[in-house]
Amino acid sequence: MSETLRSGSVTTKLQRIAELAREDRSRVFTSVAHAIDLEWVKEACRRTRKDGAAGVDGTVWADYAKDLEANLSALAMKIRAGTYRPPPVRRAYIPKASGGERPIGIPSFEDKIAQRAVAMLLEVIYEEDFSPDSYGFRPRRSAHQALEELQRRPTYWKRCWVIDGDIQSFFDTIDHTKLRSILDQRVRDGVIRTLVDRWLNAGVLEQGRITRPDEGTPQGGVISPLLANIFLHEVLDRWVVREVRPRLRGDARCIRYADDFVLLLKTEDDARRVMAVLDKRFGRFGLKLHPEKTRLLSFDSPGLGTKRAQRERSFDFLGLTHFWALSRKGRWVVKQRTAKSRFARGLKALKERCREMRHHTLSEQHEAMCRMLRGHFNYYGITGNGDALGRYRSAAIRHWGRSLARRNNRRFAWRRFLPLLERFPLPMPRPVHSVAPSEPAT
């Protein structure tokens, strides 16, 4: 009962802050840090993943939980008093799909809770401001909602031009001064703003050295995508709604997921006018569009007599290639299939997993293979993408069979592998996300 009461207390506070933000979109919050009490921090801890890697202090969830009540109580006091100082994040590297490695930051476990506590507060304020066309790292929103809108709107419009945008090193180049100026418009609470500044300047620990970049958002924590959304809401979303759309002859929509975005415009003239000023808009905030990856293309329905090749009428967004094709009813609709780069990346990871587990038991290998296939199908299982899902499953079967053959120093042979596959069947591909070509919401 006490846990329910505590959760209810936090929910009531969140609802009240949201009401204040909704009632007056110009309201500036100058005193909200007092909401972060022990119950609030406990809720932040509940929402924090417990299986992450350790930060610079080497503490994981099991260590922190040994004296959880005292640790959370002390953290809540430090946050409210403005004395909490985040440690630097630990540098780690993960492989990139295009080769090489991508640097990431790993905060300490306590810092993850602190970031979650502040993110809960900022999120409930800015959710009242954020555009409905923004889908990344927001409650009750997902990449598949963005993909559904991107499928429906051009299908309904028929005539459509697309600006496929790519921001160079976005998370590493966010201007701190510009970000502070944007935050000033809504949140000026001294405790919250001091904490945000400390996260921006916490630095990165690598090989015993701490570096403190003067650009970019905190790496690895939950506060980073929220600050990025706040930044791009001002840079792109509000700009499109308030300044771009009123000046256009036709309609326009911006579909954004974190720093990935596409602009849909009804007329070529509007599209070229927006393309001409887009780089200048980002430049005002210290950002750059990738000159080779940002492109303008005609995405008219082929049913209107468009004579362009399919590759000139397709683009990739959120891991899927978007293109025109005939539906079963003979109508031209936008369809989505797994992008070649993502297909190759998925198979590479699966092949590597087979190699790593070559000497594990068949049951363990089967469980791992099923988990990877279900994960792939859960994301890419979109209506119309059945062929790509089937090819992925077939390739997975071959990789697994060859891996088992190498374990036994044999050549791969289907006659030996098929009986085993009957004992350990792999999941069949299925559409998890159904998209119907209906009229989009206005």
Short mmCIF file of C-alpha atoms in Angstrom, two decimals:
data_model
loop_
_atom_site.label_atom_id
_atom_site.label_comp_id
_atom_site.label_asym_id
_atom_site.label_seq_id
_atom_site.Cartn_x
_atom_site.Cartn_y
_atom_site.Cartn_z
CA MET A 1 0.00 0.00 0.00
CA SER A 2 2.83 2.41 0.85
CA GLU A 3 4.41 1.92 -2.59
CA THR A 4 1.06 2.71 -4.20
CA LEU A 5 0.71 5.89 -2.16
CA ARG A 6 4.21 7.00 -3.06
CA SER A 7 3.62 6.37 -6.76
CA GLY A 8 0.32 8.23 -6.52
CA SER A 9 2.06 11.18 -4.88
CA VAL A 10 4.54 11.43 -7.73
CA THR A 11 1.77 11.05 -10.31
CA THR A 12 -0.19 13.89 -8.69
CA LYS A 13 2.85 16.17 -8.85
CA LEU A 14 3.50 15.30 -12.48
CA GLN A 15 -0.13 15.98 -13.38
CA ARG A 16 -0.10 19.33 -11.61
CA ILE A 17 3.09 20.47 -13.36
CA ALA A 18 1.65 19.34 -16.70
CA GLU A 19 -1.54 21.33 -16.04
CA LEU A 20 0.47 24.47 -15.31
CA ALA A 21 2.50 23.99 -18.50
CA ARG A 22 -0.67 23.39 -20.53
CA GLU A 23 -2.62 26.34 -19.13
CA ASP A 24 0.04 28.85 -20.11
CA ARG A 25 2.45 27.92 -22.91
CA SER A 26 4.52 31.01 -22.09
CA ARG A 27 4.87 30.16 -18.39
CA VAL A 28 8.46 30.11 -17.12
CA PHE A 29 9.02 27.64 -14.27
CA THR A 30 11.30 29.22 -11.66
CA SER A 31 10.64 26.94 -8.69
CA VAL A 32 10.00 23.24 -9.38
CA ALA A 33 13.02 21.43 -7.90
CA HIS A 34 11.18 21.05 -4.59
CA ALA A 35 9.05 18.35 -6.26
CA ILE A 36 12.06 16.01 -6.33
CA ASP A 37 11.68 14.41 -2.90
CA LEU A 38 12.46 10.88 -1.73
CA GLU A 39 9.34 9.39 -3.35
CA TRP A 40 10.21 11.09 -6.64
CA VAL A 41 13.75 9.68 -6.56
CA LYS A 42 12.40 6.22 -5.73
CA GLU A 43 10.17 6.41 -8.79
CA ALA A 44 13.17 7.53 -10.87
CA CYS A 45 15.09 4.53 -9.55
CA ARG A 46 12.21 2.23 -10.47
CA ARG A 47 12.30 3.55 -14.05
CA THR A 48 16.09 3.12 -14.34
CA ARG A 49 17.47 0.02 -16.03
CA LYS A 50 19.24 -2.25 -13.58
CA ASP A 51 21.36 -4.28 -16.02
CA GLY A 52 23.63 -1.56 -17.38
CA ALA A 53 27.43 -1.45 -17.20
CA ALA A 54 29.18 0.26 -14.31
CA GLY A 55 30.38 3.85 -14.54
CA VAL A 56 33.61 5.38 -13.28
CA ASP A 57 32.89 4.33 -9.67
CA GLY A 58 32.45 0.66 -10.58
CA THR A 59 29.05 0.50 -8.83
CA VAL A 60 26.28 -1.63 -10.32
CA TRP A 61 22.67 -2.07 -9.21
CA ALA A 62 23.47 -4.95 -6.82
CA ASP A 63 25.98 -2.78 -4.97
CA TYR A 64 23.74 0.29 -4.85
CA ALA A 65 20.73 -1.73 -3.66
CA LYS A 66 22.52 -3.03 -0.55
CA ASP A 67 21.63 0.22 1.25
CA LEU A 68 19.01 1.51 -1.19
CA GLU A 69 16.87 3.57 1.17
CA ALA A 70 19.83 5.49 2.58
CA ASN A 71 21.40 6.00 -0.86
CA LEU A 72 18.19 7.35 -2.40
CA SER A 73 17.47 9.56 0.61
CA ALA A 74 20.94 11.09 0.39
CA LEU A 75 20.59 11.58 -3.37
CA ALA A 76 17.22 13.33 -2.99
CA MET A 77 18.68 15.70 -0.39
CA LYS A 78 21.67 16.55 -2.59
CA ILE A 79 19.48 17.22 -5.64
CA ARG A 80 17.08 19.52 -3.79
CA ALA A 81 19.93 21.34 -2.03
CA GLY A 82 21.77 21.82 -5.32
CA THR A 83 24.88 20.07 -4.01
CA TYR A 84 24.77 17.01 -6.28
CA ARG A 85 27.81 16.87 -8.56
CA PRO A 86 27.76 14.25 -11.33
CA PRO A 87 30.97 12.30 -11.96
CA PRO A 88 32.41 12.08 -15.48
CA VAL A 89 31.10 9.33 -17.72
CA ARG A 90 33.25 6.33 -18.58
CA ARG A 91 34.23 6.07 -22.23
CA ALA A 92 33.47 2.84 -24.05
CA TYR A 93 33.31 1.87 -27.72
CA ILE A 94 30.85 -0.15 -29.77
CA PRO A 95 31.31 -1.29 -33.39
CA LYS A 96 29.71 0.81 -36.15
CA ALA A 97 27.80 -0.74 -39.03
CA SER A 98 29.99 1.15 -41.52
CA GLY A 99 33.19 -0.04 -39.85
CA GLY A 100 35.25 1.36 -37.02
CA GLU A 101 33.95 2.09 -33.54
CA ARG A 102 31.45 4.52 -32.06
CA PRO A 103 32.32 6.15 -28.70
CA ILE A 104 29.64 6.04 -26.00
CA GLY A 105 29.54 7.25 -22.41
CA ILE A 106 28.50 5.19 -19.39
CA PRO A 107 27.30 7.23 -16.37
CA SER A 108 27.47 5.87 -12.83
CA PHE A 109 24.34 4.13 -11.57
CA GLU A 110 23.48 6.92 -9.13
CA ASP A 111 23.94 9.49 -11.87
CA LYS A 112 21.47 7.57 -14.04
CA ILE A 113 18.89 7.91 -11.25
CA ALA A 114 19.62 11.62 -10.85
CA GLN A 115 19.29 12.19 -14.59
CA ARG A 116 16.03 10.25 -14.64
CA ALA A 117 14.64 12.34 -11.78
CA VAL A 118 15.36 15.62 -13.56
CA ALA A 119 14.27 14.21 -16.93
CA MET A 120 10.88 13.28 -15.43
CA LEU A 121 10.43 16.90 -14.42
CA LEU A 122 11.55 18.47 -17.70
CA GLU A 123 9.68 15.91 -19.77
CA VAL A 124 6.27 16.66 -18.24
CA ILE A 125 6.79 20.38 -18.96
CA TYR A 126 8.01 20.04 -22.54
CA GLU A 127 5.52 17.34 -23.52
CA GLU A 128 2.95 20.14 -23.56
CA ASP A 129 5.08 22.02 -26.12
CA PHE A 130 6.49 19.28 -28.35
CA SER A 131 5.14 18.82 -31.86
CA PRO A 132 2.92 15.83 -32.71
CA ASP A 133 5.33 15.20 -35.60
CA SER A 134 8.19 14.41 -33.18
CA TYR A 135 8.35 10.71 -32.29
CA GLY A 136 11.74 9.97 -30.72
CA PHE A 137 12.35 9.33 -27.00
CA ARG A 138 8.92 10.46 -25.91
CA PRO A 139 6.28 8.67 -23.81
CA ARG A 140 3.65 6.76 -25.79
CA ARG A 141 5.45 7.48 -29.06
CA SER A 142 7.56 5.19 -31.21
CA ALA A 143 9.49 4.86 -34.44
CA HIS A 144 6.64 2.83 -35.93
CA GLN A 145 4.22 5.71 -35.49
CA ALA A 146 6.63 7.87 -37.49
CA LEU A 147 6.90 5.14 -40.14
CA GLU A 148 3.12 4.83 -40.32
CA GLU A 149 2.72 8.58 -40.90
CA LEU A 150 5.47 8.49 -43.51
CA GLN A 151 3.64 5.71 -45.33
CA ARG A 152 0.18 7.25 -45.20
CA ARG A 153 0.77 10.91 -46.02
CA PRO A 154 2.51 10.57 -49.44
CA THR A 155 0.06 7.78 -50.34
CA TYR A 156 -2.82 10.15 -49.68
CA TRP A 157 -1.18 13.25 -51.23
CA LYS A 158 0.01 11.46 -54.41
CA ARG A 159 2.17 14.48 -55.25
CA CYS A 160 5.03 14.80 -52.81
CA TRP A 161 8.60 16.07 -52.56
CA VAL A 162 10.93 14.81 -49.84
CA ILE A 163 13.86 16.48 -48.08
CA ASP A 164 15.83 13.65 -46.50
CA GLY A 165 17.88 15.39 -43.78
CA ASP A 166 21.05 14.30 -42.02
CA ILE A 167 22.66 16.38 -39.24
CA GLN A 168 26.41 15.98 -38.90
CA SER A 169 27.48 14.70 -35.44
CA PHE A 170 24.39 16.21 -33.85
CA PHE A 171 24.75 14.98 -30.26
CA ASP A 172 28.43 16.00 -30.21
CA THR A 173 27.93 19.52 -31.60
CA ILE A 174 24.99 20.97 -29.67
CA ASP A 175 25.97 24.51 -28.69
CA HIS A 176 25.73 24.88 -24.90
CA THR A 177 25.01 28.60 -25.07
CA LYS A 178 22.18 28.10 -27.55
CA LEU A 179 20.78 25.25 -25.46
CA ARG A 180 20.77 27.39 -22.31
CA SER A 181 19.00 30.16 -24.19
CA ILE A 182 16.30 27.72 -25.34
CA LEU A 183 15.85 26.36 -21.80
CA ASP A 184 15.45 29.92 -20.52
CA GLN A 185 12.15 30.14 -22.37
CA ARG A 186 10.55 27.53 -20.11
CA VAL A 187 12.71 26.54 -17.12
CA ARG A 188 14.77 28.91 -14.99
CA ASP A 189 14.76 27.02 -11.71
CA GLY A 190 18.27 27.54 -10.34
CA VAL A 191 18.69 24.01 -8.97
CA ILE A 192 17.55 22.32 -12.19
CA ARG A 193 19.58 24.59 -14.44
CA THR A 194 22.71 24.15 -12.30
CA LEU A 195 22.33 20.39 -12.55
CA VAL A 196 21.94 20.56 -16.33
CA ASP A 197 25.07 22.74 -16.56
CA ARG A 198 27.01 20.26 -14.43
CA TRP A 199 25.99 17.40 -16.68
CA LEU A 200 27.04 19.38 -19.74
CA ASN A 201 30.46 19.94 -18.16
CA ALA A 202 30.91 16.61 -16.33
CA GLY A 203 33.39 15.38 -18.91
CA VAL A 204 34.53 11.97 -20.13
CA LEU A 205 37.06 9.68 -18.45
CA GLU A 206 39.25 7.72 -20.85
CA GLN A 207 42.58 6.08 -20.07
CA GLY A 208 42.87 8.01 -16.81
CA ARG A 209 42.30 11.41 -18.42
CA ILE A 210 39.20 13.61 -18.12
CA THR A 211 38.21 15.73 -21.10
CA ARG A 212 35.46 18.34 -20.88
CA PRO A 213 34.04 19.18 -24.33
CA ASP A 214 32.43 22.60 -24.72
CA GLU A 215 29.83 21.19 -27.13
CA GLY A 216 27.41 18.28 -27.10
CA THR A 217 25.05 16.69 -24.60
CA PRO A 218 25.88 14.25 -21.75
CA GLN A 219 26.65 10.88 -23.22
CA GLY A 220 24.81 7.68 -22.33
CA GLY A 221 22.24 9.12 -19.93
CA VAL A 222 18.51 9.70 -20.26
CA ILE A 223 18.93 13.47 -20.03
CA SER A 224 20.76 13.60 -23.37
CA PRO A 225 17.90 12.61 -25.74
CA LEU A 226 15.52 14.91 -23.84
CA LEU A 227 17.85 17.90 -24.18
CA ALA A 228 18.29 17.00 -27.85
CA ASN A 229 14.52 16.98 -28.35
CA ILE A 230 14.21 20.37 -26.64
CA PHE A 231 16.96 21.76 -28.88
CA LEU A 232 15.54 20.41 -32.15
CA HIS A 233 12.01 21.40 -31.18
CA GLU A 234 13.18 25.00 -31.36
CA VAL A 235 15.54 24.57 -34.31
CA LEU A 236 13.23 22.57 -36.60
CA ASP A 237 9.75 21.66 -35.34
CA ARG A 238 8.53 25.12 -34.28
CA TRP A 239 10.24 26.72 -37.26
CA VAL A 240 8.36 24.50 -39.70
CA VAL A 241 4.99 25.15 -38.03
CA ARG A 242 5.35 28.87 -37.35
CA GLU A 243 7.53 30.18 -40.17
CA VAL A 244 7.69 27.67 -43.01
CA ARG A 245 4.17 26.31 -43.46
CA PRO A 246 2.40 29.72 -43.46
CA ARG A 247 4.65 30.84 -46.37
CA LEU A 248 4.08 27.81 -48.59
CA ARG A 249 1.58 27.33 -51.39
CA GLY A 250 0.93 23.71 -50.48
CA ASP A 251 1.00 21.63 -47.31
CA ALA A 252 4.16 20.45 -45.53
CA ARG A 253 4.99 18.04 -42.72
CA CYS A 254 8.15 17.39 -40.74
CA ILE A 255 8.50 13.85 -39.41
CA ARG A 256 11.31 13.64 -36.86
CA TYR A 257 12.72 10.86 -34.71
CA ALA A 258 15.49 12.28 -32.49
CA ASP A 259 17.99 13.78 -34.97
CA ASP A 260 16.63 11.88 -38.00
CA PHE A 261 14.03 13.79 -39.97
CA VAL A 262 12.29 14.07 -43.32
CA LEU A 263 10.31 17.02 -44.66
CA LEU A 264 7.34 16.24 -46.88
CA LEU A 265 6.12 19.01 -49.20
CA LYS A 266 3.38 18.99 -51.80
CA THR A 267 4.97 21.16 -54.50
CA GLU A 268 8.39 21.32 -56.11
CA ASP A 269 8.62 25.09 -55.73
CA ASP A 270 7.97 24.89 -51.98
CA ALA A 271 10.46 22.07 -51.60
CA ARG A 272 13.25 23.97 -53.36
CA ARG A 273 12.57 27.13 -51.35
CA VAL A 274 12.79 25.21 -48.05
CA MET A 275 15.88 23.32 -49.20
CA ALA A 276 17.58 26.63 -49.99
CA VAL A 277 17.18 27.98 -46.44
CA LEU A 278 17.38 24.75 -44.41
CA ASP A 279 21.16 24.75 -44.00
CA LYS A 280 21.10 28.42 -42.96
CA ARG A 281 18.50 27.65 -40.30
CA PHE A 282 20.63 24.91 -38.77
CA GLY A 283 23.74 27.08 -39.06
CA ARG A 284 22.13 29.73 -36.83
CA PHE A 285 22.23 27.15 -34.02
CA GLY A 286 25.71 25.84 -34.70
CA LEU A 287 24.61 22.73 -36.58
CA LYS A 288 25.51 21.47 -40.05
CA LEU A 289 23.62 19.31 -42.50
CA HIS A 290 25.63 16.58 -44.18
CA PRO A 291 26.15 17.89 -47.76
CA GLU A 292 26.11 14.41 -49.33
CA LYS A 293 23.47 12.67 -47.19
CA THR A 294 20.94 15.52 -47.18
CA ARG A 295 19.02 15.44 -50.45
CA LEU A 296 15.88 16.61 -52.20
CA LEU A 297 13.91 14.14 -54.31
CA SER A 298 10.60 13.88 -56.09
CA PHE A 299 8.34 11.31 -54.44
CA ASP A 300 5.26 11.61 -56.66
CA SER A 301 3.12 8.56 -57.18
CA PRO A 302 4.05 6.68 -60.40
CA GLY A 303 0.32 6.64 -61.12
CA LEU A 304 0.65 10.33 -62.05
CA GLY A 305 2.95 9.46 -64.93
CA THR A 306 6.30 9.95 -63.15
CA LYS A 307 9.08 8.50 -65.34
CA ARG A 308 11.90 8.32 -62.79
CA ALA A 309 13.74 5.12 -61.90
CA GLN A 310 12.79 3.42 -58.65
CA ARG A 311 16.15 4.24 -57.02
CA GLU A 312 15.51 7.94 -57.72
CA ARG A 313 12.11 7.69 -56.02
CA SER A 314 13.17 5.97 -52.80
CA PHE A 315 14.90 6.96 -49.57
CA ASP A 316 15.86 5.39 -46.24
CA PHE A 317 14.45 6.46 -42.90
CA LEU A 318 14.60 4.66 -39.54
CA GLY A 319 16.13 1.55 -41.06
CA LEU A 320 13.59 1.06 -43.86
CA THR A 321 13.57 2.00 -47.53
CA HIS A 322 10.44 3.87 -48.61
CA PHE A 323 9.28 3.37 -52.20
CA TRP A 324 6.15 3.27 -54.38
CA ALA A 325 4.56 -0.03 -55.38
CA LEU A 326 1.21 -1.42 -56.41
CA SER A 327 -1.02 -2.78 -53.67
CA ARG A 328 -3.01 -6.01 -54.05
CA LYS A 329 -5.96 -3.90 -55.14
CA GLY A 330 -3.90 -2.33 -57.91
CA ARG A 331 -3.42 1.08 -56.21
CA TRP A 332 -0.10 2.91 -55.99
CA VAL A 333 0.92 3.11 -52.33
CA VAL A 334 4.11 3.79 -50.37
CA LYS A 335 5.68 0.59 -49.11
CA GLN A 336 8.56 -0.04 -46.74
CA ARG A 337 11.23 -2.73 -46.79
CA THR A 338 14.32 -3.35 -44.69
CA ALA A 339 17.12 -1.05 -45.84
CA LYS A 340 20.10 -2.88 -47.36
CA SER A 341 22.51 -1.52 -44.76
CA ARG A 342 20.30 -2.63 -41.87
CA PHE A 343 19.71 -6.04 -43.46
CA ALA A 344 23.46 -6.58 -43.80
CA ARG A 345 24.10 -5.28 -40.27
CA GLY A 346 21.53 -7.67 -38.81
CA LEU A 347 22.98 -10.68 -40.60
CA LYS A 348 26.52 -9.73 -39.58
CA ALA A 349 25.47 -9.59 -35.92
CA LEU A 350 23.65 -12.91 -36.23
CA LYS A 351 26.61 -14.58 -37.91
CA GLU A 352 28.94 -13.31 -35.19
CA ARG A 353 26.55 -14.63 -32.54
CA CYS A 354 26.57 -18.06 -34.19
CA ARG A 355 30.37 -18.04 -34.12
CA GLU A 356 30.48 -17.04 -30.44
CA MET A 357 28.03 -19.79 -29.44
CA ARG A 358 29.42 -22.51 -31.68
CA HIS A 359 30.36 -24.75 -28.74
CA HIS A 360 27.28 -24.06 -26.62
CA THR A 361 24.50 -26.62 -26.32
CA LEU A 362 21.90 -26.81 -29.08
CA SER A 363 19.21 -25.58 -26.68
CA GLU A 364 21.24 -22.48 -25.80
CA GLN A 365 21.99 -21.75 -29.45
CA HIS A 366 18.35 -22.24 -30.39
CA GLU A 367 17.19 -19.86 -27.66
CA ALA A 368 19.68 -17.18 -28.78
CA MET A 369 18.70 -17.56 -32.44
CA CYS A 370 14.99 -17.28 -31.61
CA ARG A 371 15.62 -14.19 -29.54
CA MET A 372 17.53 -12.47 -32.34
CA LEU A 373 14.97 -13.38 -34.99
CA ARG A 374 12.05 -12.20 -32.85
CA GLY A 375 13.83 -8.94 -32.16
CA HIS A 376 14.37 -8.40 -35.90
CA PHE A 377 10.76 -9.30 -36.74
CA ASN A 378 9.39 -7.08 -33.96
CA TYR A 379 10.97 -4.02 -35.56
CA TYR A 380 10.96 -4.80 -39.27
CA GLY A 381 7.72 -6.81 -39.24
CA ILE A 382 5.75 -4.20 -41.21
CA THR A 383 2.98 -4.91 -43.68
CA GLY A 384 4.53 -5.42 -47.12
CA ASN A 385 8.00 -6.32 -45.81
CA GLY A 386 7.41 -10.07 -45.82
CA ASP A 387 9.96 -10.84 -48.55
CA ALA A 388 12.81 -9.20 -46.63
CA LEU A 389 11.79 -10.94 -43.41
CA GLY A 390 11.71 -14.28 -45.20
CA ARG A 391 15.15 -13.72 -46.72
CA TYR A 392 16.50 -12.78 -43.29
CA ARG A 393 15.17 -16.00 -41.75
CA SER A 394 16.56 -18.10 -44.61
CA ALA A 395 19.99 -16.50 -44.24
CA ALA A 396 19.86 -17.05 -40.48
CA ILE A 397 19.15 -20.74 -41.01
CA ARG A 398 22.14 -21.06 -43.36
CA HIS A 399 24.48 -19.26 -40.94
CA TRP A 400 23.39 -21.48 -38.07
CA GLY A 401 23.74 -24.66 -40.12
CA ARG A 402 27.22 -23.76 -41.34
CA SER A 403 28.29 -22.83 -37.83
CA LEU A 404 27.20 -26.23 -36.52
CA ALA A 405 28.95 -27.96 -39.42
CA ARG A 406 32.23 -26.19 -38.61
CA ARG A 407 31.91 -27.27 -34.99
CA ASN A 408 31.89 -30.89 -36.18
CA ASN A 409 34.58 -30.29 -38.84
CA ARG A 410 32.14 -31.11 -41.63
CA ARG A 411 30.91 -29.44 -44.74
CA PHE A 412 27.42 -28.01 -44.47
CA ALA A 413 24.76 -30.38 -45.81
CA TRP A 414 21.01 -29.75 -45.74
CA ARG A 415 20.19 -33.44 -45.30
CA ARG A 416 21.95 -33.45 -41.93
CA PHE A 417 20.67 -30.06 -40.81
CA LEU A 418 16.96 -30.32 -41.70
CA PRO A 419 16.14 -32.99 -39.06
CA LEU A 420 17.76 -30.79 -36.41
CA LEU A 421 15.79 -27.80 -37.65
CA GLU A 422 12.59 -29.80 -37.16
CA ARG A 423 13.57 -30.43 -33.53
CA PHE A 424 14.57 -26.78 -33.00
CA PRO A 425 12.35 -24.70 -35.31
CA LEU A 426 13.06 -21.01 -35.73
CA PRO A 427 10.28 -18.37 -35.57
CA MET A 428 8.42 -17.65 -38.77
CA PRO A 429 8.30 -14.03 -40.02
CA ARG A 430 5.06 -12.20 -39.43
CA PRO A 431 3.82 -8.61 -39.70
CA VAL A 432 3.78 -7.12 -36.20
CA HIS A 433 2.90 -3.60 -37.33
CA SER A 434 -0.01 -3.35 -39.74
CA VAL A 435 -0.22 -0.19 -41.86
CA ALA A 436 -3.34 0.52 -43.88
CA PRO A 437 -3.15 3.13 -46.69
CA SER A 438 -5.80 5.41 -45.18
CA GLU A 439 -6.08 9.18 -44.99
CA PRO A 440 -3.61 10.60 -42.40
CA ALA A 441 -4.64 12.80 -39.51
CA THR A 442 -4.59 16.52 -40.24
#
